[in-house]
CSV table of C-alpha atoms in Angstrom, one decimal:
chain,number,residue,atom,x,y,z
A,24,MET,CA,25.4,-95.2,13.1
A,25,ARG,CA,28.2,-94.2,11.0
A,26,LEU,CA,30.6,-90.9,11.6
A,27,GLY,CA,28.8,-89.4,8.3
A,28,GLU,CA,25.3,-90.4,9.3
A,29,LYS,CA,25.6,-88.9,12.8
A,30,ALA,CA,27.2,-85.6,11.2
A,31,LEU,CA,23.9,-85.2,9.0
A,32,VAL,CA,21.7,-85.8,11.6
A,33,ALA,CA,23.3,-83.5,14.2
A,34,ALA,CA,23.8,-80.7,11.6
A,35,LEU,CA,20.0,-81.0,10.5
A,36,VAL,CA,18.8,-80.9,14.2
A,37,ALA,CA,21.2,-78.1,14.7
A,38,THR,CA,19.5,-76.0,12.1
A,39,ALA,CA,16.3,-76.4,14.3
A,40,VAL,CA,18.0,-74.2,16.9
A,41,SER,CA,19.7,-71.7,14.6
A,42,GLY,CA,17.3,-69.2,15.6
A,43,LEU,CA,16.3,-68.4,19.3
A,44,ALA,CA,13.8,-70.7,21.0
A,45,VAL,CA,11.1,-68.8,22.7
A,46,PRO,CA,8.7,-68.7,25.3
A,47,ALA,CA,5.2,-70.2,24.5
A,48,ALA,CA,3.6,-67.2,25.4
A,49,GLN,CA,4.9,-63.6,24.9
A,50,ALA,CA,3.4,-60.0,24.4
A,51,ASP,CA,2.9,-58.8,20.9
A,52,PRO,CA,5.2,-56.5,19.7
A,53,ALA,CA,4.5,-52.6,20.3
A,54,GLY,CA,2.0,-51.5,17.6
A,55,THR,CA,0.9,-54.9,16.4
A,56,ASN,CA,-2.0,-57.0,16.2
A,57,ASP,CA,-4.6,-54.1,16.8
A,58,PHE,CA,-7.8,-55.6,15.1
A,59,SER,CA,-9.6,-52.5,15.5
A,60,CYS,CA,-6.9,-50.6,13.1
A,61,ARG,CA,-8.2,-49.5,9.9
A,62,PRO,CA,-5.9,-49.0,6.9
A,63,SER,CA,-5.7,-45.4,5.6
A,64,ALA,CA,-5.7,-44.1,2.1
A,65,ALA,CA,-1.9,-43.5,2.4
A,66,HIS,CA,-1.5,-46.9,3.7
A,67,PRO,CA,-4.4,-49.0,2.1
A,68,ARG,CA,-3.0,-52.5,2.9
A,69,PRO,CA,-2.3,-54.2,6.5
A,70,VAL,CA,1.3,-55.5,6.9
A,71,VAL,CA,1.5,-59.0,7.9
A,72,MET,CA,5.2,-59.6,9.5
A,73,LEU,CA,6.6,-63.2,9.7
A,74,GLU,CA,9.8,-64.3,11.5
A,75,GLY,CA,12.0,-67.0,11.1
A,76,LEU,CA,12.6,-70.3,12.5
A,77,GLY,CA,13.1,-70.5,16.2
A,78,GLY,CA,11.8,-67.0,16.7
A,79,ASN,CA,8.4,-65.7,17.5
A,80,SER,CA,6.5,-62.3,16.8
A,81,GLU,CA,9.0,-60.3,19.2
A,82,ALA,CA,11.5,-60.6,16.6
A,83,TRP,CA,9.9,-57.6,15.2
A,84,ALA,CA,10.3,-55.4,18.4
A,85,TYR,CA,12.6,-52.9,16.7
A,86,MET,CA,10.8,-52.9,13.4
A,87,ALA,CA,7.3,-52.7,14.4
A,88,PRO,CA,7.1,-49.2,16.4
A,89,PRO,CA,8.4,-46.9,13.6
A,90,LEU,CA,6.4,-48.7,11.0
A,91,HIS,CA,3.3,-48.5,13.3
A,92,ASP,CA,4.2,-44.6,13.7
A,93,ALA,CA,4.4,-44.1,10.0
A,94,GLY,CA,0.5,-45.4,10.0
A,95,TYR,CA,0.7,-48.9,8.8
A,96,CYS,CA,-1.7,-51.4,10.4
A,97,LEU,CA,0.7,-54.4,11.5
A,98,PHE,CA,-0.1,-57.9,12.2
A,99,THR,CA,2.3,-60.7,13.4
A,100,MET,CA,1.7,-64.2,14.1
A,101,ASN,CA,3.3,-67.2,16.0
A,102,TYR,CA,3.3,-70.3,13.6
A,103,GLY,CA,4.5,-73.7,13.0
A,104,ILE,CA,4.6,-74.8,16.8
A,105,ASP,CA,5.1,-78.7,17.0
A,106,PRO,CA,1.8,-79.7,19.2
A,107,ARG,CA,4.0,-82.4,20.8
A,108,ILE,CA,6.1,-79.6,22.6
A,109,ALA,CA,3.7,-76.8,22.6
A,110,TRP,CA,3.3,-77.1,26.4
A,111,PHE,CA,7.1,-76.6,26.9
A,112,PRO,CA,8.2,-73.3,28.8
A,113,VAL,CA,10.4,-72.6,25.8
A,114,VAL,CA,9.2,-73.5,22.4
A,115,PRO,CA,10.9,-73.1,19.0
A,116,GLU,CA,8.8,-72.0,16.2
A,117,GLY,CA,8.4,-73.0,12.7
A,118,THR,CA,9.4,-76.5,13.0
A,119,ILE,CA,6.7,-78.2,11.6
A,120,SER,CA,6.2,-78.6,7.7
A,121,MET,CA,6.1,-75.1,5.9
A,122,LYS,CA,3.3,-76.5,4.0
A,123,GLN,CA,1.3,-77.0,7.1
A,124,SER,CA,2.5,-73.5,8.7
A,125,SER,CA,1.2,-72.0,5.3
A,126,GLY,CA,-2.4,-73.2,6.2
A,127,GLU,CA,-2.0,-71.1,9.5
A,128,LEU,CA,-0.8,-68.2,7.4
A,129,ALA,CA,-3.9,-68.5,5.2
A,130,GLY,CA,-6.3,-68.5,8.1
A,131,PHE,CA,-4.4,-65.5,9.7
A,132,VAL,CA,-4.5,-63.3,6.7
A,133,ASN,CA,-8.1,-64.0,6.2
A,134,ARG,CA,-8.7,-63.0,9.8
A,135,VAL,CA,-6.8,-59.5,9.2
A,136,LEU,CA,-8.6,-59.0,6.0
A,137,ALA,CA,-12.0,-59.4,7.5
A,138,ALA,CA,-11.2,-57.4,10.5
A,139,THR,CA,-9.8,-54.4,8.4
A,140,GLY,CA,-12.0,-54.5,5.6
A,141,ALA,CA,-8.9,-54.5,3.1
A,142,LYS,CA,-8.8,-56.4,0.1
A,143,ARG,CA,-5.1,-57.5,0.1
A,144,VAL,CA,-2.3,-57.3,2.5
A,145,ASP,CA,1.6,-56.8,2.1
A,146,ILE,CA,3.9,-59.4,3.9
A,147,VAL,CA,7.3,-58.6,5.4
A,148,GLY,CA,9.2,-61.8,6.0
A,149,HIS,CA,12.3,-62.8,7.6
A,150,SER,CA,14.3,-66.2,7.0
A,151,GLU,CA,11.6,-69.0,7.1
A,152,GLY,CA,9.3,-66.2,7.1
A,153,THR,CA,10.1,-65.9,3.3
A,154,VAL,CA,10.0,-69.3,2.0
A,155,MET,CA,7.1,-70.4,4.0
A,156,PRO,CA,4.6,-67.8,2.4
A,157,ARG,CA,5.6,-68.8,-1.0
A,158,TRP,CA,3.5,-72.1,-0.5
A,159,TYR,CA,0.7,-70.0,0.6
A,160,LEU,CA,0.9,-67.8,-2.3
A,161,GLU,CA,1.3,-70.6,-4.8
A,162,HIS,CA,-0.8,-73.4,-3.6
A,163,ARG,CA,-3.3,-71.9,-1.1
A,164,GLY,CA,-4.7,-69.1,-3.2
A,165,GLY,CA,-2.7,-66.4,-1.4
A,166,ALA,CA,-1.4,-64.7,-4.4
A,167,ARG,CA,-4.8,-62.7,-5.0
A,168,LYS,CA,-4.6,-61.5,-1.6
A,169,VAL,CA,-1.1,-60.3,-1.4
A,170,ARG,CA,0.2,-57.2,-3.2
A,171,ARG,CA,3.9,-56.6,-1.9
A,172,PHE,CA,6.3,-59.3,-0.5
A,173,VAL,CA,9.2,-57.7,1.2
A,174,ALA,CA,11.8,-60.7,2.2
A,175,LEU,CA,14.6,-60.4,4.5
A,176,THR,CA,17.5,-62.9,4.0
A,177,PRO,CA,15.6,-65.1,1.7
A,178,LEU,CA,16.5,-68.4,0.9
A,179,TRP,CA,14.7,-69.0,-2.4
A,180,ARG,CA,17.1,-71.9,-3.3
A,181,GLY,CA,17.7,-72.9,0.0
A,182,SER,CA,20.9,-72.9,2.2
A,183,LYS,CA,23.9,-75.1,2.0
A,184,VAL,CA,25.1,-74.2,5.5
A,185,GLY,CA,27.5,-76.6,6.9
A,186,GLY,CA,27.8,-78.7,3.8
A,187,ILE,CA,24.6,-80.3,5.0
A,188,PRO,CA,23.0,-80.8,1.4
A,189,MET,CA,26.3,-82.1,0.1
A,190,LEU,CA,26.3,-84.7,2.7
A,191,ARG,CA,22.8,-85.7,2.3
A,192,ASP,CA,23.3,-85.9,-1.5
A,193,SER,CA,26.7,-88.2,-1.0
A,194,LEU,CA,24.9,-90.6,1.2
A,195,ALA,CA,21.9,-91.0,-1.1
A,196,PRO,CA,23.5,-93.5,-3.3
A,197,TYR,CA,24.2,-95.9,-0.4
A,198,GLY,CA,20.3,-95.6,0.5
A,199,LEU,CA,21.2,-93.7,3.7
A,200,SER,CA,20.1,-90.2,2.9
A,201,GLN,CA,16.2,-90.5,3.0
A,202,PRO,CA,16.4,-92.5,6.4
A,203,LEU,CA,18.2,-89.8,8.0
A,204,VAL,CA,16.3,-87.0,6.4
A,205,ASN,CA,13.3,-88.6,7.6
A,206,LEU,CA,14.7,-88.7,11.3
A,207,ALA,CA,15.8,-85.4,11.3
A,208,ALA,CA,12.4,-84.0,9.8
A,209,SER,CA,10.8,-85.8,12.5
A,210,LEU,CA,12.3,-83.3,14.9
A,211,CYS,CA,12.4,-80.4,12.6
A,212,THR,CA,10.5,-80.9,9.4
A,213,ALA,CA,11.3,-77.5,8.4
A,214,CYS,CA,14.9,-77.6,8.8
A,215,THR,CA,15.0,-80.4,5.9
A,216,GLU,CA,12.8,-78.1,4.0
A,217,VAL,CA,14.9,-75.2,3.7
A,218,LEU,CA,18.1,-76.9,2.6
A,219,SER,CA,19.2,-76.5,-1.1
A,220,GLY,CA,17.6,-79.3,-3.1
A,221,SER,CA,14.9,-80.2,-0.8
A,222,ASP,CA,11.7,-81.6,-2.1
A,223,TYR,CA,9.8,-78.5,-0.8
A,224,LEU,CA,12.1,-75.9,-2.5
A,225,ASN,CA,12.2,-78.1,-5.8
A,226,LYS,CA,8.3,-78.1,-5.9
A,227,LEU,CA,8.1,-74.4,-5.3
A,228,ASN,CA,10.9,-73.5,-7.9
A,229,ALA,CA,9.6,-75.8,-10.6
A,230,ASP,CA,7.8,-72.8,-12.1
A,231,GLY,CA,9.9,-70.1,-11.2
A,232,GLU,CA,10.7,-68.1,-8.0
A,233,ALA,CA,8.8,-64.9,-8.3
A,234,VAL,CA,5.1,-65.2,-7.9
A,235,PRO,CA,3.1,-63.4,-10.8
A,236,GLY,CA,0.9,-60.5,-9.6
A,237,ILE,CA,3.2,-60.0,-6.5
A,238,LYS,CA,5.6,-57.1,-6.2
A,239,HIS,CA,9.0,-58.8,-4.8
A,240,THR,CA,11.8,-57.1,-2.8
A,241,ASN,CA,14.5,-59.3,-1.7
A,242,ILE,CA,17.0,-57.7,1.0
A,243,MET,CA,20.1,-59.8,1.5
A,244,THR,CA,23.4,-59.4,3.6
A,245,SER,CA,26.7,-60.6,2.3
A,246,HIS,CA,27.3,-61.5,6.0
A,247,ASP,CA,24.6,-63.9,6.2
A,248,GLU,CA,25.9,-67.0,8.3
A,249,LEU,CA,22.9,-69.2,7.8
A,250,VAL,CA,21.7,-68.4,4.2
A,251,GLN,CA,24.7,-70.0,2.4
A,252,PRO,CA,25.4,-68.7,-0.1
A,253,TYR,CA,23.6,-65.4,0.7
A,254,THR,CA,23.0,-65.2,-3.0
A,255,SER,CA,20.3,-67.7,-2.8
A,256,GLY,CA,18.0,-64.7,-2.0
A,257,LYS,CA,18.3,-63.5,-5.5
A,258,MET,CA,15.4,-64.1,-7.4
A,259,ARG,CA,16.4,-64.9,-11.0
A,260,ASP,CA,13.2,-64.3,-12.7
A,261,GLY,CA,11.6,-61.0,-11.4
A,262,GLY,CA,11.4,-58.5,-8.0
A,263,LYS,CA,14.0,-56.4,-6.9
A,264,ASN,CA,17.1,-57.6,-5.4
A,265,ILE,CA,19.0,-55.7,-2.8
A,266,VAL,CA,22.3,-56.6,-1.2
A,267,ILE,CA,22.7,-54.3,2.1
A,268,GLN,CA,26.4,-54.1,1.5
A,269,ASP,CA,26.2,-52.7,-2.0
A,270,ILE,CA,24.4,-49.8,-0.6
A,271,CYS,CA,26.2,-49.6,2.9
A,272,PRO,CA,29.5,-51.5,2.4
A,273,ASN,CA,30.4,-50.9,6.0
A,274,ASP,CA,27.1,-52.7,7.5
A,275,VAL,CA,28.1,-55.8,9.4
A,276,SER,CA,24.6,-56.9,9.9
A,277,GLU,CA,24.2,-60.9,9.7
A,278,HIS,CA,21.2,-62.9,9.5
A,279,ILE,CA,19.6,-62.2,12.7
A,280,ALA,CA,20.9,-58.6,13.0
A,281,VAL,CA,19.1,-57.4,9.7
A,282,ALA,CA,15.9,-57.4,12.0
A,283,PHE,CA,17.4,-54.6,13.9
A,284,ASP,CA,19.2,-52.5,11.5
A,285,PRO,CA,17.9,-48.8,10.4
A,286,VAL,CA,19.3,-49.4,7.2
A,287,VAL,CA,17.0,-52.3,6.7
A,288,LEU,CA,14.1,-50.6,8.1
A,289,GLN,CA,14.4,-47.6,5.6
A,290,MET,CA,14.8,-50.5,2.7
A,291,ILE,CA,11.6,-52.1,4.0
A,292,MET,CA,9.5,-48.7,4.3
A,293,ASN,CA,10.8,-48.0,0.6
A,294,ALA,CA,9.8,-51.4,-0.5
A,295,LEU,CA,6.0,-51.0,0.9
A,296,LYS,CA,5.6,-47.4,-0.8
A,297,PRO,CA,8.2,-46.8,-3.4
A,298,ALA,CA,6.3,-43.6,-4.3
A,299,THR,CA,7.6,-42.1,-0.9
A,300,ALA,CA,11.0,-43.9,-0.7
A,301,LYS,CA,13.9,-42.0,1.1
A,302,PRO,CA,17.6,-42.2,0.4
A,303,VAL,CA,19.0,-45.0,2.6
A,304,ARG,CA,21.5,-43.4,5.2
A,305,CYS,CA,24.3,-45.7,6.0
């Protein structure tokens, strides 16, 4: 295998562990997955929270308790676990194809709606938890079951992290690109799908980025080291686009830290209920 080929495979596989590999079993974050919760008039829609590649529902340990205390019915799920390694003591989440994971999301949303009696949910997603749900919204009928979609560090047009897409495309004329992408995908399909120019993203974006009927809020950080460029998270055809540093210039939260940032928590609350939005305190 040539140096360029090795570099592409190594880089693609490294993307699989860009998050934190997690134990196969863990407790739900405080305030989540109470299926006896009934939405209130103030907060009529349950909120489904979706973490990124390599994480698990514990990624919401900071955000969930104050949202619960504010009166929201919150639900989280672990998705996209490769069945070949599901028995491992530590399992990276979200590695299978996002198309397949979106089917898991569809079933989970149906379960939440049935339990709560609500007609629609809101989604708060982080990283892969932003682009995976779009397949559910656009190709599995999810748009009619979702009202608001708050996306943290979204990558609507994918990431160019590490120059991987450029390397992939430069090898294509020599017939080397697709075999290597296939090899990487056999280890982590989602890792190849989140890259700029992937077939997955090209199909999603063929008819635009914003989903009709959905209220989109996109929250980005200019310090994002994994979504490159971070402006991939700016929807070009709808939604509200927020760069954290445009509001709080000294906020240093990067890709993972946004899930533990009180500034971002207030932005999420404002996005879920704009009528009661409060100023963001830096």
